[in-house]
């Protein structure tokens, strides 16, 4: 299979191995869903801000 990966584009090699050409993150999303749900509730409980705040300052010199 390593030889196939060096001679063919990765979607073709993946199709040979898995039967599908496209990757999906569905399994990872399903696995981490309980953690995500807990984090949403916990962040609301403690008033945590998630993400970045918009700023219009130029920080490059």
PDB file of N, H, CA, C and O in Angstrom:
ATOM      1  N   UNK A   1       0.806  -1.197   0.000  1.00  0.00           N
ATOM      2  CA  UNK A   1       0.000   0.000   0.000  1.00  0.00           C
ATOM      3  C   UNK A   1       0.851   1.263   0.000  1.00  0.00           C
ATOM      4  O   UNK A   1       0.450   2.275  -0.574  1.00  0.00           O
ATOM      5  N   UNK A   2       2.026   1.217   0.640  1.00  0.00           N
ATOM      6  H   UNK A   2       2.352   0.394   1.106  1.00  0.00           H
ATOM      7  CA  UNK A   2       2.895   2.391   0.622  1.00  0.00           C
ATOM      8  C   UNK A   2       3.343   2.713  -0.799  1.00  0.00           C
ATOM      9  O   UNK A   2       3.451   3.879  -1.177  1.00  0.00           O
ATOM     10  N   UNK A   3       3.596   1.688  -1.564  1.00  0.00           N
ATOM     11  H   UNK A   3       3.508   0.741  -1.257  1.00  0.00           H
ATOM     12  CA  UNK A   3       4.003   1.894  -2.953  1.00  0.00           C
ATOM     13  C   UNK A   3       2.888   2.574  -3.734  1.00  0.00           C
ATOM     14  O   UNK A   3       3.142   3.466  -4.545  1.00  0.00           O
ATOM     15  N   UNK A   4       1.664   2.155  -3.490  1.00  0.00           N
ATOM     16  H   UNK A   4       1.458   1.431  -2.831  1.00  0.00           H
ATOM     17  CA  UNK A   4       0.517   2.767  -4.161  1.00  0.00           C
ATOM     18  C   UNK A   4       0.442   4.249  -3.832  1.00  0.00           C
ATOM     19  O   UNK A   4       0.174   5.070  -4.709  1.00  0.00           O
ATOM     20  N   UNK A   5       0.680   4.595  -2.567  1.00  0.00           N
ATOM     21  H   UNK A   5       0.898   3.928  -1.854  1.00  0.00           H
ATOM     22  CA  UNK A   5       0.623   5.996  -2.147  1.00  0.00           C
ATOM     23  C   UNK A   5       1.684   6.862  -2.795  1.00  0.00           C
ATOM     24  O   UNK A   5       1.492   8.068  -2.947  1.00  0.00           O
ATOM     25  N   UNK A   6       2.790   6.267  -3.174  1.00  0.00           N
ATOM     26  H   UNK A   6       2.946   5.287  -3.050  1.00  0.00           H
ATOM     27  CA  UNK A   6       3.841   7.062  -3.809  1.00  0.00           C
ATOM     28  C   UNK A   6       3.626   7.200  -5.309  1.00  0.00           C
ATOM     29  O   UNK A   6       4.237   8.062  -5.942  1.00  0.00           O
ATOM     30  N   UNK A   7       2.764   6.363  -5.891  1.00  0.00           N
ATOM     31  H   UNK A   7       2.268   5.663  -5.377  1.00  0.00           H
ATOM     32  CA  UNK A   7       2.573   6.411  -7.338  1.00  0.00           C
ATOM     33  C   UNK A   7       1.205   6.954  -7.751  1.00  0.00           C
ATOM     34  O   UNK A   7       1.009   7.303  -8.915  1.00  0.00           O
ATOM     35  N   UNK A   8       0.276   7.029  -6.832  1.00  0.00           N
ATOM     36  H   UNK A   8       0.435   6.746  -5.887  1.00  0.00           H
ATOM     37  CA  UNK A   8      -1.085   7.493  -7.140  1.00  0.00           C
ATOM     38  C   UNK A   8      -1.450   8.649  -6.222  1.00  0.00           C
ATOM     39  O   UNK A   8      -0.895   8.762  -5.128  1.00  0.00           O
ATOM     40  N   UNK A   9      -2.370   9.508  -6.642  1.00  0.00           N
ATOM     41  H   UNK A   9      -2.821   9.416  -7.530  1.00  0.00           H
ATOM     42  CA  UNK A   9      -2.857  10.560  -5.744  1.00  0.00           C
ATOM     43  C   UNK A   9      -3.503   9.938  -4.500  1.00  0.00           C
ATOM     44  O   UNK A   9      -4.081   8.854  -4.576  1.00  0.00           O
ATOM     45  N   UNK A  10      -3.405  10.626  -3.361  1.00  0.00           N
ATOM     46  H   UNK A  10      -2.936  11.507  -3.300  1.00  0.00           H
ATOM     47  CA  UNK A  10      -3.874  10.036  -2.108  1.00  0.00           C
ATOM     48  C   UNK A  10      -5.348   9.643  -2.128  1.00  0.00           C
ATOM     49  O   UNK A  10      -5.693   8.647  -1.492  1.00  0.00           O
ATOM     50  N   UNK A  11      -6.261  10.370  -2.831  1.00  0.00           N
ATOM     51  H   UNK A  11      -5.981  11.179  -3.348  1.00  0.00           H
ATOM     52  CA  UNK A  11      -7.656   9.911  -2.820  1.00  0.00           C
ATOM     53  C   UNK A  11      -7.825   8.526  -3.460  1.00  0.00           C
ATOM     54  O   UNK A  11      -8.659   7.732  -3.027  1.00  0.00           O
ATOM     55  N   UNK A  12      -7.027   8.252  -4.490  1.00  0.00           N
ATOM     56  H   UNK A  12      -6.349   8.898  -4.842  1.00  0.00           H
ATOM     57  CA  UNK A  12      -7.113   6.932  -5.132  1.00  0.00           C
ATOM     58  C   UNK A  12      -6.586   5.845  -4.202  1.00  0.00           C
ATOM     59  O   UNK A  12      -7.180   4.771  -4.110  1.00  0.00           O
ATOM     60  N   UNK A  13      -5.488   6.109  -3.519  1.00  0.00           N
ATOM     61  H   UNK A  13      -5.006   6.982  -3.594  1.00  0.00           H
ATOM     62  CA  UNK A  13      -4.937   5.132  -2.573  1.00  0.00           C
ATOM     63  C   UNK A  13      -5.922   4.901  -1.428  1.00  0.00           C
ATOM     64  O   UNK A  13      -6.097   3.767  -0.983  1.00  0.00           O
ATOM     65  N   UNK A  14      -6.560   5.959  -0.952  1.00  0.00           N
ATOM     66  H   UNK A  14      -6.418   6.880  -1.314  1.00  0.00           H
ATOM     67  CA  UNK A  14      -7.523   5.809   0.130  1.00  0.00           C
ATOM     68  C   UNK A  14      -8.723   4.989  -0.311  1.00  0.00           C
ATOM     69  O   UNK A  14      -9.261   4.203   0.468  1.00  0.00           O
ATOM     70  N   UNK A  15      -9.144   5.168  -1.554  1.00  0.00           N
ATOM     71  H   UNK A  15      -8.707   5.807  -2.187  1.00  0.00           H
ATOM     72  CA  UNK A  15     -10.276   4.398  -2.064  1.00  0.00           C
ATOM     73  C   UNK A  15      -9.952   2.902  -2.104  1.00  0.00           C
ATOM     74  O   UNK A  15     -10.806   2.070  -1.798  1.00  0.00           O
ATOM     75  N   UNK A  16      -8.723   2.566  -2.481  1.00  0.00           N
ATOM     76  H   UNK A  16      -8.029   3.242  -2.730  1.00  0.00           H
ATOM     77  CA  UNK A  16      -8.320   1.161  -2.502  1.00  0.00           C
ATOM     78  C   UNK A  16      -8.365   0.582  -1.082  1.00  0.00           C
ATOM     79  O   UNK A  16      -8.798  -0.553  -0.888  1.00  0.00           O
ATOM     80  N   UNK A  17      -7.923   1.356  -0.105  1.00  0.00           N
ATOM     81  H   UNK A  17      -7.571   2.278  -0.263  1.00  0.00           H
ATOM     82  CA  UNK A  17      -7.865   0.872   1.285  1.00  0.00           C
ATOM     83  C   UNK A  17      -9.226   0.846   1.971  1.00  0.00           C
ATOM     84  O   UNK A  17      -9.538  -0.097   2.697  1.00  0.00           O
ATOM     85  N   UNK A  18     -10.048   1.892   1.741  1.00  0.00           N
ATOM     86  H   UNK A  18      -9.795   2.658   1.151  1.00  0.00           H
ATOM     87  CA  UNK A  18     -11.277   2.054   2.521  1.00  0.00           C
ATOM     88  C   UNK A  18     -12.558   1.882   1.721  1.00  0.00           C
ATOM     89  O   UNK A  18     -13.625   1.669   2.296  1.00  0.00           O
ATOM     90  N   UNK A  19     -12.463   1.972   0.403  1.00  0.00           N
ATOM     91  H   UNK A  19     -11.596   2.144  -0.065  1.00  0.00           H
ATOM     92  CA  UNK A  19     -13.658   1.880  -0.435  1.00  0.00           C
ATOM     93  C   UNK A  19     -14.319   3.216  -0.706  1.00  0.00           C
ATOM     94  O   UNK A  19     -15.311   3.274  -1.432  1.00  0.00           O
ATOM     95  N   UNK A  20     -13.791   4.295  -0.138  1.00  0.00           N
ATOM     96  H   UNK A  20     -12.985   4.248   0.451  1.00  0.00           H
ATOM     97  CA  UNK A  20     -14.328   5.642  -0.384  1.00  0.00           C
ATOM     98  C   UNK A  20     -13.193   6.600  -0.691  1.00  0.00           C
ATOM     99  O   UNK A  20     -12.068   6.421  -0.224  1.00  0.00           O
ATOM    100  N   UNK A  21     -13.499   7.620  -1.484  1.00  0.00           N
ATOM    101  H   UNK A  21     -14.413   7.765  -1.864  1.00  0.00           H
ATOM    102  CA  UNK A  21     -12.483   8.599  -1.878  1.00  0.00           C
ATOM    103  C   UNK A  21     -12.448   9.812  -0.956  1.00  0.00           C
ATOM    104  O   UNK A  21     -11.443  10.521  -0.900  1.00  0.00           O
ATOM    105  N   UNK A  22     -13.531  10.054  -0.238  1.00  0.00           N
ATOM    106  H   UNK A  22     -14.348   9.478  -0.283  1.00  0.00           H
ATOM    107  CA  UNK A  22     -13.616  11.261   0.577  1.00  0.00           C
ATOM    108  C   UNK A  22     -13.467  10.924   2.057  1.00  0.00           C
ATOM    109  O   UNK A  22     -13.958   9.898   2.528  1.00  0.00           O
ATOM    110  N   UNK A  23     -12.783  11.804   2.779  1.00  0.00           N
ATOM    111  H   UNK A  23     -12.384  12.637   2.396  1.00  0.00           H
ATOM    112  CA  UNK A  23     -12.650  11.633   4.223  1.00  0.00           C
ATOM    113  C   UNK A  23     -13.833  12.297   4.907  1.00  0.00           C
ATOM    114  O   UNK A  23     -14.438  13.226   4.372  1.00  0.00           O
ATOM    115  N   UNK A  24     -14.150  11.811   6.089  1.00  0.00           N
ATOM    116  H   UNK A  24     -13.658  11.057   6.524  1.00  0.00           H
ATOM    117  CA  UNK A  24     -15.229  12.380   6.877  1.00  0.00           C
ATOM    118  C   UNK A  24     -14.787  12.465   8.332  1.00  0.00           C
ATOM    119  O   UNK A  24     -14.129  11.560   8.847  1.00  0.00           O
ATOM    120  N   UNK A  25     -15.150  13.546   8.977  1.00  0.00           N
ATOM    121  H   UNK A  25     -15.684  14.280   8.558  1.00  0.00           H
ATOM    122  CA  UNK A  25     -14.838  13.720  10.397  1.00  0.00           C
ATOM    123  C   UNK A  25     -16.005  13.297  11.273  1.00  0.00           C
ATOM    124  O   UNK A  25     -15.986  13.536  12.481  1.00  0.00           O
ATOM    125  N   UNK A  26     -17.023  12.671  10.684  1.00  0.00           N
ATOM    126  H   UNK A  26     -17.038  12.477   9.703  1.00  0.00           H
ATOM    127  CA  UNK A  26     -18.227  12.302  11.446  1.00  0.00           C
ATOM    128  C   UNK A  26     -17.914  11.451  12.672  1.00  0.00           C
ATOM    129  O   UNK A  26     -18.492  11.680  13.734  1.00  0.00           O
ATOM    130  N   UNK A  27     -17.024  10.487  12.555  1.00  0.00           N
ATOM    131  H   UNK A  27     -16.555  10.300  11.692  1.00  0.00           H
ATOM    132  CA  UNK A  27     -16.702   9.625  13.695  1.00  0.00           C
ATOM    133  C   UNK A  27     -16.045  10.416  14.820  1.00  0.00           C
ATOM    134  O   UNK A  27     -16.345  10.192  15.993  1.00  0.00           O
ATOM    135  N   UNK A  28     -15.148  11.344  14.470  1.00  0.00           N
ATOM    136  H   UNK A  28     -14.904  11.526  13.517  1.00  0.00           H
ATOM    137  CA  UNK A  28     -14.512  12.178  15.496  1.00  0.00           C
ATOM    138  C   UNK A  28     -15.523  13.102  16.165  1.00  0.00           C
ATOM    139  O   UNK A  28     -15.492  13.288  17.382  1.00  0.00           O
ATOM    140  N   UNK A  29     -16.413  13.674  15.374  1.00  0.00           N
ATOM    141  H   UNK A  29     -16.438  13.522  14.386  1.00  0.00           H
ATOM    142  CA  UNK A  29     -17.438  14.556  15.927  1.00  0.00           C
ATOM    143  C   UNK A  29     -18.339  13.776  16.879  1.00  0.00           C
ATOM    144  O   UNK A  29     -18.672  14.260  17.960  1.00  0.00           O
ATOM    145  N   UNK A  30     -18.727  12.583  16.482  1.00  0.00           N
ATOM    146  H   UNK A  30     -18.456  12.190  15.604  1.00  0.00           H
ATOM    147  CA  UNK A  30     -19.575  11.753  17.341  1.00  0.00           C
ATOM    148  C   UNK A  30     -18.843  11.378  18.636  1.00  0.00           C
ATOM    149  O   UNK A  30     -19.436  11.405  19.714  1.00  0.00           O
ATOM    150  N   UNK A  31     -17.576  11.036  18.531  1.00  0.00           N
ATOM    151  H   UNK A  31     -17.093  11.014  17.655  1.00  0.00           H
ATOM    152  CA  UNK A  31     -16.791  10.630  19.702  1.00  0.00           C
ATOM    153  C   UNK A  31     -16.668  11.775  20.714  1.00  0.00           C
ATOM    154  O   UNK A  31     -16.806  11.564  21.918  1.00  0.00           O
ATOM    155  N   UNK A  32     -16.406  12.990  20.213  1.00  0.00           N
ATOM    156  H   UNK A  32     -16.293  13.161  19.235  1.00  0.00           H
ATOM    157  CA  UNK A  32     -16.172  14.124  21.097  1.00  0.00           C
ATOM    158  C   UNK A  32     -17.434  14.909  21.442  1.00  0.00           C
ATOM    159  O   UNK A  32     -17.352  15.893  22.177  1.00  0.00           O
ATOM    160  N   UNK A  33     -18.597  14.505  20.936  1.00  0.00           N
ATOM    161  H   UNK A  33     -18.664  13.706  20.339  1.00  0.00           H
ATOM    162  CA  UNK A  33     -19.839  15.233  21.198  1.00  0.00           C
ATOM    163  C   UNK A  33     -20.138  15.382  22.689  1.00  0.00           C
ATOM    164  O   UNK A  33     -20.515  16.478  23.105  1.00  0.00           O
ATOM    165  N   UNK A  34     -19.991  14.334  23.526  1.00  0.00           N
ATOM    166  H   UNK A  34     -19.685  13.444  23.188  1.00  0.00           H
ATOM    167  CA  UNK A  34     -20.243  14.521  24.961  1.00  0.00           C
ATOM    168  C   UNK A  34     -19.331  15.581  25.595  1.00  0.00           C
ATOM    169  O   UNK A  34     -19.782  16.357  26.437  1.00  0.00           O
ATOM    170  N   UNK A  35     -18.072  15.617  25.204  1.00  0.00           N
ATOM    171  H   UNK A  35     -17.705  14.987  24.520  1.00  0.00           H
ATOM    172  CA  UNK A  35     -17.158  16.638  25.714  1.00  0.00           C
ATOM    173  C   UNK A  35     -17.595  18.019  25.256  1.00  0.00           C
ATOM    174  O   UNK A  35     -17.607  18.959  26.051  1.00  0.00           O
ATOM    175  N   UNK A  36     -17.952  18.153  23.997  1.00  0.00           N
ATOM    176  H   UNK A  36     -17.942  17.390  23.351  1.00  0.00           H
ATOM    177  CA  UNK A  36     -18.404  19.431  23.464  1.00  0.00           C
ATOM    178  C   UNK A  36     -19.643  19.922  24.213  1.00  0.00           C
ATOM    179  O   UNK A  36     -19.725  21.089  24.595  1.00  0.00           O
ATOM    180  N   UNK A  37     -20.607  19.016  24.417  1.00  0.00           N
ATOM    181  H   UNK A  37     -20.540  18.068  24.106  1.00  0.00           H
ATOM    182  CA  UNK A  37     -21.833  19.392  25.132  1.00  0.00           C
ATOM    183  C   UNK A  37     -21.505  19.862  26.546  1.00  0.00           C
ATOM    184  O   UNK A  37     -22.060  20.858  27.011  1.00  0.00           O
ATOM    185  N   UNK A  38     -20.603  19.151  27.236  1.00  0.00           N
ATOM    186  H   UNK A  38     -20.152  18.343  26.859  1.00  0.00           H
ATOM    187  CA  UNK A  38     -20.209  19.538  28.582  1.00  0.00           C
ATOM    188  C   UNK A  38     -19.533  20.906  28.575  1.00  0.00           C
ATOM    189  O   UNK A  38     -19.809  21.741  29.437  1.00  0.00           O
ATOM    190  N   UNK A  39     -18.644  21.138  27.601  1.00  0.00           N
ATOM    191  H   UNK A  39     -18.420  20.460  26.901  1.00  0.00           H
ATOM    192  CA  UNK A  39     -17.938  22.413  27.517  1.00  0.00           C
ATOM    193  C   UNK A  39     -18.897  23.573  27.292  1.00  0.00           C
ATOM    194  O   UNK A  39     -18.715  24.641  27.877  1.00  0.00           O
ATOM    195  N   UNK A  40     -19.902  23.390  26.465  1.00  0.00           N
ATOM    196  H   UNK A  40     -20.049  22.523  25.989  1.00  0.00           H
ATOM    197  CA  UNK A  40     -20.883  24.451  26.217  1.00  0.00           C
ATOM    198  C   UNK A  40     -21.566  24.826  27.528  1.00  0.00           C
ATOM    199  O   UNK A  40     -21.676  26.007  27.858  1.00  0.00           O
ATOM    200  N   UNK A  41     -22.023  23.827  28.274  1.00  0.00           N
ATOM    201  H   UNK A  41     -21.933  22.867  28.007  1.00  0.00           H
ATOM    202  CA  UNK A  41     -22.704  24.070  29.548  1.00  0.00           C
ATOM    203  C   UNK A  41     -21.745  24.696  30.556  1.00  0.00           C
ATOM    204  O   UNK A  41     -22.101  25.663  31.230  1.00  0.00           O
ATOM    205  N   UNK A  42     -20.542  24.158  30.664  1.00  0.00           N
ATOM    206  H   UNK A  42     -20.253  23.373  30.117  1.00  0.00           H
ATOM    207  CA  UNK A  42     -19.564  24.659  31.631  1.00  0.00           C
ATOM    208  C   UNK A  42     -19.150  26.097  31.314  1.00  0.00           C
ATOM    209  O   UNK A  42     -19.024  26.915  32.225  1.00  0.00           O
ATOM    210  N   UNK A  43     -18.943  26.409  30.063  1.00  0.00           N
ATOM    211  H   UNK A  43     -19.046  25.745  29.322  1.00  0.00           H
ATOM    212  CA  UNK A  43     -18.566  27.772  29.685  1.00  0.00           C
ATOM    213  C   UNK A  43     -19.681  28.759  29.998  1.00  0.00           C
ATOM    214  O   UNK A  43     -19.410  29.876  30.437  1.00  0.00           O
ATOM    215  N   UNK A  44     -20.927  28.363  29.778  1.00  0.00           N
ATOM    216  H   UNK A  44     -21.147  27.455  29.422  1.00  0.00           H
ATOM    217  CA  UNK A  44     -22.046  29.232  30.154  1.00  0.00           C
ATOM    218  C   UNK A  44     -22.096  29.413  31.664  1.00  0.00           C
ATOM    219  O   UNK A  44     -22.343  30.516  32.151  1.00  0.00           O
ATOM    220  N   UNK A  45     -21.862  28.327  32.411  1.00  0.00           N
ATOM    221  H   UNK A  45     -21.662  27.430  32.015  1.00  0.00           H
ATOM    222  CA  UNK A  45     -21.935  28.369  33.868  1.00  0.00           C
ATOM    223  C   UNK A  45     -20.910  29.335  34.454  1.00  0.00           C
ATOM    224  O   UNK A  45     -21.219  30.080  35.384  1.00  0.00           O
ATOM    225  N   UNK A  46     -19.685  29.326  33.911  1.00  0.00           N
ATOM    226  H   UNK A  46     -19.434  28.721  33.156  1.00  0.00           H
ATOM    227  CA  UNK A  46     -18.641  30.185  34.469  1.00  0.00           C
ATOM    228  C   UNK A  46     -18.507  31.515  33.720  1.00  0.00           C
ATOM    229  O   UNK A  46     -17.692  32.359  34.091  1.00  0.00           O
ATOM    230  N   UNK A  47     -19.304  31.696  32.675  1.00  0.00           N
ATOM    231  H   UNK A  47     -19.966  31.010  32.374  1.00  0.00           H
ATOM    232  CA  UNK A  47     -19.266  32.949  31.918  1.00  0.00           C
ATOM    233  C   UNK A  47     -18.025  33.118  31.067  1.00  0.00           C
ATOM    234  O   UNK A  47     -17.581  34.242  30.833  1.00  0.00           O
ATOM    235  N   UNK A  48     -17.466  32.029  30.608  1.00  0.00           N
ATOM    236  H   UNK A  48     -17.826  31.116  30.798  1.00  0.00           H
ATOM    237  CA  UNK A  48     -16.245  32.084  29.793  1.00  0.00           C
ATOM    238  C   UNK A  48     -16.564  32.557  28.378  1.00  0.00           C
ATOM    239  O   UNK A  48     -17.571  32.172  27.784  1.00  0.00           O
ATOM    240  N   UNK A  49     -15.683  33.395  27.860  1.00  0.00           N
ATOM    241  H   UNK A  49     -14.865  33.708  28.342  1.00  0.00           H
ATOM    242  CA  UNK A  49     -15.791  33.835  26.468  1.00  0.00           C
ATOM    243  C   UNK A  49     -14.941  32.907  25.616  1.00  0.00           C
ATOM    244  O   UNK A  49     -13.759  32.711  25.900  1.00  0.00           O
ATOM    245  N   UNK A  50     -15.527  32.340  24.582  1.00  0.00           N
ATOM    246  H   UNK A  50     -16.487  32.499  24.351  1.00  0.00           H
ATOM    247  CA  UNK A  50     -14.810  31.430  23.696  1.00  0.00           C
ATOM    248  C   UNK A  50     -14.597  32.127  22.360  1.00  0.00           C
ATOM    249  O   UNK A  50     -15.547  32.614  21.747  1.00  0.00           O
ATOM    250  N   UNK A  51     -13.353  32.171  21.914  1.00  0.00           N
ATOM    251  H   UNK A  51     -12.582  31.775  22.412  1.00  0.00           H
ATOM    252  CA  UNK A  51     -13.050  32.770  20.624  1.00  0.00           C
ATOM    253  C   UNK A  51     -12.224  34.036  20.769  1.00  0.00           C
ATOM    254  O   UNK A  51     -11.634  34.298  21.817  1.00  0.00           O
ATOM    255  N   UNK A  52     -12.196  34.799  19.718  1.00  0.00           N
ATOM    256  H   UNK A  52     -12.675  34.586  18.867  1.00  0.00           H
ATOM    257  CA  UNK A  52     -11.418  36.023  19.678  1.00  0.00           C
ATOM    258  C   UNK A  52     -12.359  37.202  19.609  1.00  0.00           C
ATOM    259  O   UNK A  52     -13.431  37.133  19.008  1.00  0.00           O
ATOM    260  N   UNK A  53     -11.938  38.285  20.236  1.00  0.00           N
ATOM    261  H   UNK A  53     -11.067  38.341  20.724  1.00  0.00           H
ATOM    262  CA  UNK A  53     -12.703  39.521  20.142  1.00  0.00           C
ATOM    263  C   UNK A  53     -12.185  40.311  18.951  1.00  0.00           C
ATOM    264  O   UNK A  53     -10.987  40.315  18.667  1.00  0.00           O
ATOM    265  N   UNK A  54     -13.092  40.974  18.264  1.00  0.00           N
ATOM    266  H   UNK A  54     -14.065  40.971  18.494  1.00  0.00           H
ATOM    267  CA  UNK A  54     -12.724  41.754  17.091  1.00  0.00           C
ATOM    268  C   UNK A  54     -11.907  42.970  17.510  1.00  0.00           C
ATOM    269  O   UNK A  54     -12.272  43.690  18.440  1.00  0.00           O
ATOM    270  N   UNK A  55     -10.810  43.185  16.821  1.00  0.00           N
ATOM    271  H   UNK A  55     -10.513  42.601  16.065  1.00  0.00           H
ATOM    272  CA  UNK A  55      -9.993  44.366  17.058  1.00  0.00           C
ATOM    273  C   UNK A  55      -9.601  44.957  15.705  1.00  0.00           C
ATOM    274  O   UNK A  55      -9.418  44.239  14.722  1.00  0.00           O
ATOM    275  N   UNK A  56      -9.481  46.248  15.683  1.00  0.00           N
ATOM    276  H   UNK A  56      -9.630  46.831  16.481  1.00  0.00           H
ATOM    277  CA  UNK A  56      -9.113  46.914  14.430  1.00  0.00           C
ATOM    278  C   UNK A  56      -7.740  47.568  14.542  1.00  0.00           C
ATOM    279  O   UNK A  56      -7.372  48.397  13.709  1.00  0.00           O
ATOM    280  N   UNK A  57      -6.980  47.190  15.579  1.00  0.00           N
ATOM    281  H   UNK A  57      -7.279  46.517  16.255  1.00  0.00           H
ATOM    282  CA  UNK A  57      -5.631  47.710  15.744  1.00  0.00           C
ATOM    283  C   UNK A  57      -4.696  46.991  14.780  1.00  0.00           C
ATOM    284  O   UNK A  57      -4.823  45.792  14.533  1.00  0.00           O
ATOM    285  N   UNK A  58      -3.763  47.753  14.251  1.00  0.00           N
ATOM    286  H   UNK A  58      -3.659  48.728  14.452  1.00  0.00           H
ATOM    287  CA  UNK A  58      -2.723  47.165  13.399  1.00  0.00           C
ATOM    288  C   UNK A  58      -1.588  46.742  14.306  1.00  0.00           C
ATOM    289  O   UNK A  58      -1.018  47.578  15.007  1.00  0.00           O
ATOM    290  N   UNK A  59      -1.245  45.467  14.309  1.00  0.00           N
ATOM    291  H   UNK A  59      -1.708  44.788  13.738  1.00  0.00           H
ATOM    292  CA  UNK A  59      -0.198  44.981  15.190  1.00  0.00           C
ATOM    293  C   UNK A  59       1.101  44.704  14.444  1.00  0.00           C
ATOM    294  O   UNK A  59       2.107  44.382  15.076  1.00  0.00           O
ATOM    295  N   UNK A  60       1.108  44.821  13.133  1.00  0.00           N
ATOM    296  H   UNK A  60       0.291  45.083  12.620  1.00  0.00           H
ATOM    297  CA  UNK A  60       2.349  44.577  12.396  1.00  0.00           C
ATOM    298  C   UNK A  60       3.173  45.847  12.357  1.00  0.00           C
ATOM    299  O   UNK A  60       2.633  46.952  12.412  1.00  0.00           O
ATOM    300  N   UNK A  61       4.488  45.683  12.261  1.00  0.00           N
ATOM    301  H   UNK A  61       4.927  44.785  12.216  1.00  0.00           H
ATOM    302  CA  UNK A  61       5.387  46.850  12.238  1.00  0.00           C
ATOM    303  C   UNK A  61       6.133  46.896  10.938  1.00  0.00           C
ATOM    304  O   UNK A  61       6.939  47.800  10.721  1.00  0.00           O
TER     305      UNK A  61
END
